[in-house]
Amino acid sequence: MTAERARGGLWAVVPAAGHGARFGGDVPKQYLDVAGAPLLAHTLRALLAHPAVEGAVVVLAADDAHWPGWHECAGKPLLTCVGGATRADSVLAGLAALPESVRADDFVLVHDAARPNLALADLERLLERGRNDPVGAILATPVRDTLKRAGDDGGIDATPSRERLWRALTPQLFRRLQLTRALEAAQRDGVAVTDESMAMERQGHRPLLVEGSADNLKVTTPSDLAYFAYLRSA
Ligand SMILES: Nc1ccn([C@@H]2O[C@H](COP(=O)(O)OP(=O)(O)OP(=O)(O)O)[C@@H](O)[C@H]2O)c(=O)n1
Ligand SMILES: C[C@](O)(CO)[C@H](O)COP(=O)(O)O
């Protein structure tokens, strides 16, 4: 691979086909307004702000009634496709919908629609280190709180060590075909992977952990949305 190709354009897959059961409400959280724009717009702007990111495939629910029909963001193309019942289904659909110009061994970013607060410096760090790794990399942040394992009665069963524990974030950066095969293998095995790295680890890979900001939050509940709105207002 030439140096130019290695540093060439990257595409992203943005899984946005969830229904926000934990968030509640009638409007899927990715379409709720914060600081004058839908959450998904904040996510896409942050992702496409990096000059190396060429475009994104946004994966929508089959019954999505809120997609505004955007064709571009930050002057870069947006494509859409229909996702599936699981995150892995949606990411696989997004990988299949990438332009033909994205080759099998090209790196691809996967970034949650529900993570609107991606910092450019974190994305740059992920690309700089991840594109020099044989497998790829994920943004993550070290666990800084003491962890507790809850018992059925709500009492504390254990205090597991937080030593060397990190919280996985997104974007996650992997090669298109390798990730596709890893996700397909997890599906064949009936394993519900909660992120792309888990599928790659099942194949024996050890993706790089690249530290990112704990403020790269995933909007899961209304309090997360309120926190993001505060961050945008600060
Ligand atoms: N079948 C699915 C499930 C989730 N997602 C996406 O994966 C990201 C992270 O998932 P999560 O925060 O769990 O979103 P939801 O699945 O919508 O939330 P919930 O689990 O509360 O229903 C979100 O951008 C969501 O839209 C997806 O594209 N397809
Ligand atoms: C991919 C992810 O954001 C990494 O932490 C997380 O696993 C998504 O989990 P969810 O339950 O689908 O929100």
CSV table of C-alpha atoms and ligand atoms in Angstrom, one decimal:
chain,number,residue,atom,x,y,z
A,1,MET,CA,0.0,0.0,0.0
A,2,THR,CA,1.5,3.4,-1.0
A,3,ALA,CA,1.9,6.0,1.7
A,4,GLU,CA,-0.6,8.2,-0.2
A,5,ARG,CA,-3.2,5.4,-0.2
A,6,ALA,CA,-2.4,4.7,3.5
A,7,ARG,CA,-3.2,8.3,4.3
A,8,GLY,CA,-6.0,8.5,1.8
A,9,GLY,CA,-9.7,9.1,2.3
A,10,LEU,CA,-11.6,7.3,4.9
A,11,TRP,CA,-15.2,6.5,5.0
A,12,ALA,CA,-17.3,6.1,8.1
A,13,VAL,CA,-20.3,3.9,9.0
A,14,VAL,CA,-22.7,5.6,11.4
A,15,PRO,CA,-25.2,3.1,13.0
A,16,ALA,CA,-28.3,5.2,13.6
A,17,ALA,CA,-31.0,2.5,13.4
A,18,GLY,CA,-31.7,2.1,17.1
A,19,HIS,CA,-35.0,3.0,18.7
A,20,GLY,CA,-33.8,4.3,22.0
A,21,ALA,CA,-35.7,2.1,24.3
A,22,ARG,CA,-33.7,3.2,27.4
A,23,PHE,CA,-34.2,6.8,26.4
A,24,GLY,CA,-37.9,6.6,25.9
A,25,GLY,CA,-40.1,9.1,24.1
A,26,ASP,CA,-41.7,9.0,20.7
A,27,VAL,CA,-38.8,10.5,18.7
A,28,PRO,CA,-35.6,8.4,18.5
A,29,LYS,CA,-32.9,10.2,20.5
A,30,GLN,CA,-30.6,10.6,17.4
A,31,TYR,CA,-33.2,13.1,16.1
A,32,LEU,CA,-33.7,15.2,19.3
A,33,ASP,CA,-32.7,18.8,19.0
A,34,VAL,CA,-29.7,20.1,20.9
A,35,ALA,CA,-28.4,23.7,20.4
A,36,GLY,CA,-30.5,24.1,17.3
A,37,ALA,CA,-29.7,20.8,15.5
A,38,PRO,CA,-30.6,17.2,15.7
A,39,LEU,CA,-28.2,15.0,17.8
A,40,LEU,CA,-27.2,13.2,14.6
A,41,ALA,CA,-26.2,16.4,12.9
A,42,HIS,CA,-23.7,17.1,15.8
A,43,THR,CA,-22.3,13.6,15.4
A,44,LEU,CA,-21.9,13.8,11.7
A,45,ARG,CA,-20.3,17.3,11.8
A,46,ALA,CA,-17.8,16.2,14.4
A,47,LEU,CA,-16.9,13.1,12.4
A,48,LEU,CA,-16.7,14.8,9.0
A,49,ALA,CA,-14.7,17.7,10.4
A,50,HIS,CA,-11.5,15.7,10.0
A,51,PRO,CA,-9.9,16.3,6.6
A,52,ALA,CA,-9.1,12.5,6.2
A,53,VAL,CA,-12.8,11.5,6.5
A,54,GLU,CA,-14.3,11.5,3.0
A,55,GLY,CA,-17.9,10.7,3.7
A,56,ALA,CA,-20.3,8.6,5.8
A,57,VAL,CA,-22.9,5.9,5.4
A,58,VAL,CA,-25.7,6.5,7.8
A,59,VAL,CA,-27.6,3.3,8.8
A,60,LEU,CA,-31.3,4.0,9.3
A,61,ALA,CA,-34.1,1.9,10.9
A,62,ALA,CA,-36.4,0.4,8.3
A,63,ASP,CA,-39.3,2.5,9.9
A,64,ASP,CA,-37.2,5.7,10.3
A,65,ALA,CA,-39.7,8.6,9.9
A,66,HIS,CA,-37.3,11.4,10.9
A,67,TRP,CA,-34.3,11.2,8.6
A,68,PRO,CA,-34.1,14.7,7.1
A,69,GLY,CA,-32.9,13.4,3.7
A,70,TRP,CA,-29.4,15.0,4.0
A,71,HIS,CA,-27.1,14.3,1.1
A,72,GLU,CA,-24.0,15.9,2.5
A,73,CYS,CA,-22.6,17.3,5.7
A,74,ALA,CA,-19.5,19.5,6.1
A,75,GLY,CA,-19.4,19.4,2.2
A,76,LYS,CA,-18.9,15.6,2.3
A,77,PRO,CA,-21.3,13.0,0.9
A,78,LEU,CA,-23.8,11.1,3.0
A,79,LEU,CA,-25.2,7.8,1.9
A,80,THR,CA,-27.9,5.9,3.7
A,81,CYS,CA,-28.9,2.2,4.0
A,82,VAL,CA,-31.3,0.3,6.1
A,83,GLY,CA,-30.0,-1.4,9.3
A,84,GLY,CA,-31.3,-4.4,11.2
A,85,ALA,CA,-32.5,-5.7,14.5
A,86,THR,CA,-29.0,-5.6,16.1
A,87,ARG,CA,-26.1,-3.3,16.1
A,88,ALA,CA,-24.1,-5.9,14.2
A,89,ASP,CA,-26.8,-6.2,11.6
A,90,SER,CA,-26.7,-2.4,11.1
A,91,VAL,CA,-22.9,-2.1,10.9
A,92,LEU,CA,-22.8,-5.0,8.4
A,93,ALA,CA,-25.4,-3.2,6.3
A,94,GLY,CA,-23.4,0.0,6.5
A,95,LEU,CA,-20.2,-1.8,5.5
A,96,ALA,CA,-22.0,-3.3,2.5
A,97,ALA,CA,-23.3,0.1,1.5
A,98,LEU,CA,-19.9,1.8,1.3
A,99,PRO,CA,-18.8,3.1,-2.1
A,100,GLU,CA,-16.9,0.7,-4.4
A,101,SER,CA,-13.9,3.0,-4.0
A,102,VAL,CA,-13.5,1.7,-0.4
A,103,ARG,CA,-11.4,-1.4,-0.9
A,104,ALA,CA,-11.4,-4.6,1.2
A,105,ASP,CA,-8.2,-3.6,3.0
A,106,ASP,CA,-9.1,0.0,3.5
A,107,PHE,CA,-9.7,1.2,7.0
A,108,VAL,CA,-13.3,2.2,7.9
A,109,LEU,CA,-14.5,4.1,10.9
A,110,VAL,CA,-17.6,3.0,12.8
A,111,HIS,CA,-19.1,5.7,15.0
A,112,ASP,CA,-22.3,5.7,17.1
A,113,ALA,CA,-24.9,8.2,16.0
A,114,ALA,CA,-25.5,8.5,19.7
A,115,ARG,CA,-22.0,9.9,20.4
A,116,PRO,CA,-22.3,13.6,19.3
A,117,ASN,CA,-19.3,14.9,21.3
A,118,LEU,CA,-16.3,13.5,19.5
A,119,ALA,CA,-13.3,15.7,19.8
A,120,LEU,CA,-11.2,16.4,16.7
A,121,ALA,CA,-8.0,15.7,18.6
A,122,ASP,CA,-9.3,12.3,19.7
A,123,LEU,CA,-10.3,11.4,16.1
A,124,GLU,CA,-6.8,12.5,14.9
A,125,ARG,CA,-5.1,10.4,17.6
A,126,LEU,CA,-7.2,7.4,16.7
A,127,LEU,CA,-6.3,7.7,13.0
A,128,GLU,CA,-2.7,8.5,13.6
A,129,ARG,CA,-2.2,5.4,15.8
A,130,GLY,CA,-4.9,3.1,14.4
A,131,ARG,CA,-3.8,3.4,10.7
A,132,ASN,CA,-0.3,2.3,11.8
A,133,ASP,CA,-1.6,-0.8,13.6
A,134,PRO,CA,-1.9,-4.1,11.7
A,135,VAL,CA,-5.4,-4.6,13.0
A,136,GLY,CA,-6.9,-1.2,13.9
A,137,ALA,CA,-7.9,0.6,17.1
A,138,ILE,CA,-10.7,2.0,19.2
A,139,LEU,CA,-11.1,5.1,21.3
A,140,ALA,CA,-11.5,4.2,24.9
A,141,THR,CA,-11.2,5.8,28.3
A,142,PRO,CA,-9.7,4.3,31.5
A,143,VAL,CA,-12.2,3.4,34.3
A,144,ARG,CA,-11.6,5.9,37.0
A,145,ASP,CA,-14.4,4.9,39.5
A,146,THR,CA,-14.5,2.0,41.8
A,147,LEU,CA,-16.7,-0.7,40.3
A,148,LYS,CA,-19.3,-2.8,42.1
A,149,ARG,CA,-21.0,-6.0,41.2
A,150,ALA,CA,-24.7,-5.8,42.2
A,151,GLY,CA,-26.5,-8.7,43.8
A,152,ASP,CA,-30.1,-9.6,43.0
A,153,ASP,CA,-31.2,-7.9,46.2
A,154,GLY,CA,-29.5,-4.6,45.2
A,155,GLY,CA,-26.7,-5.1,47.7
A,156,ILE,CA,-23.0,-5.2,46.8
A,157,ASP,CA,-21.7,-8.6,45.8
A,158,ALA,CA,-18.2,-7.7,45.0
A,159,THR,CA,-15.7,-4.9,44.1
A,160,PRO,CA,-14.0,-6.2,41.0
A,161,SER,CA,-10.6,-4.7,40.3
A,162,ARG,CA,-10.6,-1.8,37.9
A,163,GLU,CA,-7.0,-2.4,37.1
A,164,ARG,CA,-6.4,-2.2,33.4
A,165,LEU,CA,-10.2,-1.7,32.7
A,166,TRP,CA,-11.2,0.7,30.0
A,167,ARG,CA,-14.6,1.8,28.7
A,168,ALA,CA,-14.9,1.3,25.0
A,169,LEU,CA,-16.0,4.3,23.0
A,170,THR,CA,-16.4,5.0,19.3
A,171,PRO,CA,-15.1,5.6,16.6
A,172,GLN,CA,-13.6,2.2,16.1
A,173,LEU,CA,-11.2,1.7,13.2
A,174,PHE,CA,-10.9,-1.5,11.3
A,175,ARG,CA,-10.3,-2.8,7.7
A,176,ARG,CA,-13.5,-3.2,5.8
A,177,LEU,CA,-13.3,-6.9,4.9
A,178,GLN,CA,-11.7,-8.0,8.2
A,179,LEU,CA,-14.5,-6.3,10.2
A,180,THR,CA,-17.2,-7.7,7.8
A,181,ARG,CA,-15.9,-11.2,8.3
A,182,ALA,CA,-15.6,-10.8,12.1
A,183,LEU,CA,-19.2,-9.6,12.4
A,184,GLU,CA,-20.5,-12.3,10.1
A,185,ALA,CA,-18.6,-14.9,12.2
A,186,ALA,CA,-20.2,-13.6,15.4
A,187,GLN,CA,-23.6,-13.8,13.8
A,188,ARG,CA,-23.0,-17.4,12.6
A,189,ASP,CA,-22.0,-18.3,16.2
A,190,GLY,CA,-25.1,-16.6,17.6
A,191,VAL,CA,-22.9,-14.2,19.7
A,192,ALA,CA,-24.4,-10.7,20.2
A,193,VAL,CA,-21.4,-8.5,20.0
A,194,THR,CA,-21.8,-5.1,21.7
A,195,ASP,CA,-19.1,-3.3,19.7
A,196,GLU,CA,-16.9,-4.0,16.6
A,197,SER,CA,-13.8,-4.6,18.7
A,198,MET,CA,-15.5,-7.6,20.4
A,199,ALA,CA,-16.1,-9.2,17.0
A,200,MET,CA,-12.4,-8.7,16.1
A,201,GLU,CA,-11.2,-10.0,19.4
A,202,ARG,CA,-13.2,-13.2,18.8
A,203,GLN,CA,-11.1,-13.7,15.7
A,204,GLY,CA,-8.0,-13.5,17.8
A,205,HIS,CA,-7.1,-9.9,17.0
A,206,ARG,CA,-5.9,-7.4,19.7
A,207,PRO,CA,-7.0,-4.0,18.6
A,208,LEU,CA,-5.2,-1.0,20.0
A,209,LEU,CA,-6.7,1.0,22.8
A,210,VAL,CA,-6.3,4.8,22.1
A,211,GLU,CA,-7.3,7.1,24.9
A,212,GLY,CA,-10.1,9.4,24.3
A,213,SER,CA,-12.1,11.9,26.3
A,214,ALA,CA,-14.6,10.7,28.8
A,215,ASP,CA,-16.8,13.5,27.4
A,216,ASN,CA,-17.2,11.4,24.2
A,217,LEU,CA,-20.4,10.3,25.8
A,218,LYS,CA,-23.1,8.0,24.4
A,219,VAL,CA,-26.5,9.5,24.7
A,220,THR,CA,-28.5,6.6,26.2
A,221,THR,CA,-30.8,8.3,28.7
A,222,PRO,CA,-32.4,11.8,29.0
A,223,SER,CA,-29.7,12.8,31.6
A,224,ASP,CA,-27.0,12.1,29.0
A,225,LEU,CA,-28.8,14.4,26.5
A,226,ALA,CA,-29.0,17.1,29.2
A,227,TYR,CA,-25.2,16.8,29.8
A,228,PHE,CA,-24.5,17.1,26.1
A,229,ALA,CA,-26.7,20.2,26.0
A,230,TYR,CA,-24.7,21.6,28.9
A,231,LEU,CA,-21.4,20.8,27.1
A,232,ARG,CA,-22.6,22.5,24.0
A,233,SER,CA,-23.7,25.6,26.0
A,234,ALA,CA,-20.5,25.9,28.0
B,1,LIG,N1,-30.2,-2.3,15.8
B,1,LIG,C1,-29.5,-1.2,16.1
B,1,LIG,C2,-29.2,-0.9,17.4
B,1,LIG,C3,-28.4,0.3,17.7
B,1,LIG,N2,-28.0,1.0,16.6
B,1,LIG,C4,-27.2,2.2,16.9
B,1,LIG,O1,-26.1,1.9,17.7
B,1,LIG,C5,-25.8,3.1,18.5
B,1,LIG,C6,-25.6,2.7,19.9
B,1,LIG,O2,-26.7,2.0,20.4
B,1,LIG,P1,-27.6,2.5,21.6
B,1,LIG,O3,-27.0,3.7,22.4
B,1,LIG,O4,-27.9,1.3,22.4
B,1,LIG,O5,-28.9,3.0,20.9
B,1,LIG,P2,-30.3,2.3,20.9
B,1,LIG,O6,-30.2,0.9,20.5
B,1,LIG,O7,-31.2,3.2,20.1
B,1,LIG,O8,-30.7,2.4,22.4
B,1,LIG,P3,-31.5,1.3,23.3
B,1,LIG,O9,-30.5,0.2,23.5
B,1,LIG,O10,-31.8,2.0,24.6
B,1,LIG,O11,-32.7,0.9,22.5
B,1,LIG,C7,-26.9,4.1,18.3
B,1,LIG,O12,-26.4,5.1,17.5
B,1,LIG,C8,-28.0,3.3,17.6
B,1,LIG,O13,-28.8,4.1,16.7
B,1,LIG,C9,-28.2,0.6,15.3
B,1,LIG,O14,-27.8,1.3,14.4
B,1,LIG,N3,-28.9,-0.5,15.1
B,2,LIG,C1,-20.3,0.6,20.8
B,2,LIG,C2,-20.4,1.1,22.2
B,2,LIG,O1,-20.8,2.5,22.1
B,2,LIG,C3,-19.0,1.0,22.8
B,2,LIG,O2,-19.1,1.4,24.2
B,2,LIG,C4,-21.4,0.4,23.0
B,2,LIG,O3,-21.1,-1.0,23.1
B,2,LIG,C5,-22.8,0.5,22.4
B,2,LIG,O4,-23.7,-0.2,23.3
B,2,LIG,P1,-25.2,0.0,23.1
B,2,LIG,O5,-25.9,-0.9,24.2
B,2,LIG,O6,-25.5,-0.6,21.7
B,2,LIG,O7,-25.5,1.4,23.2
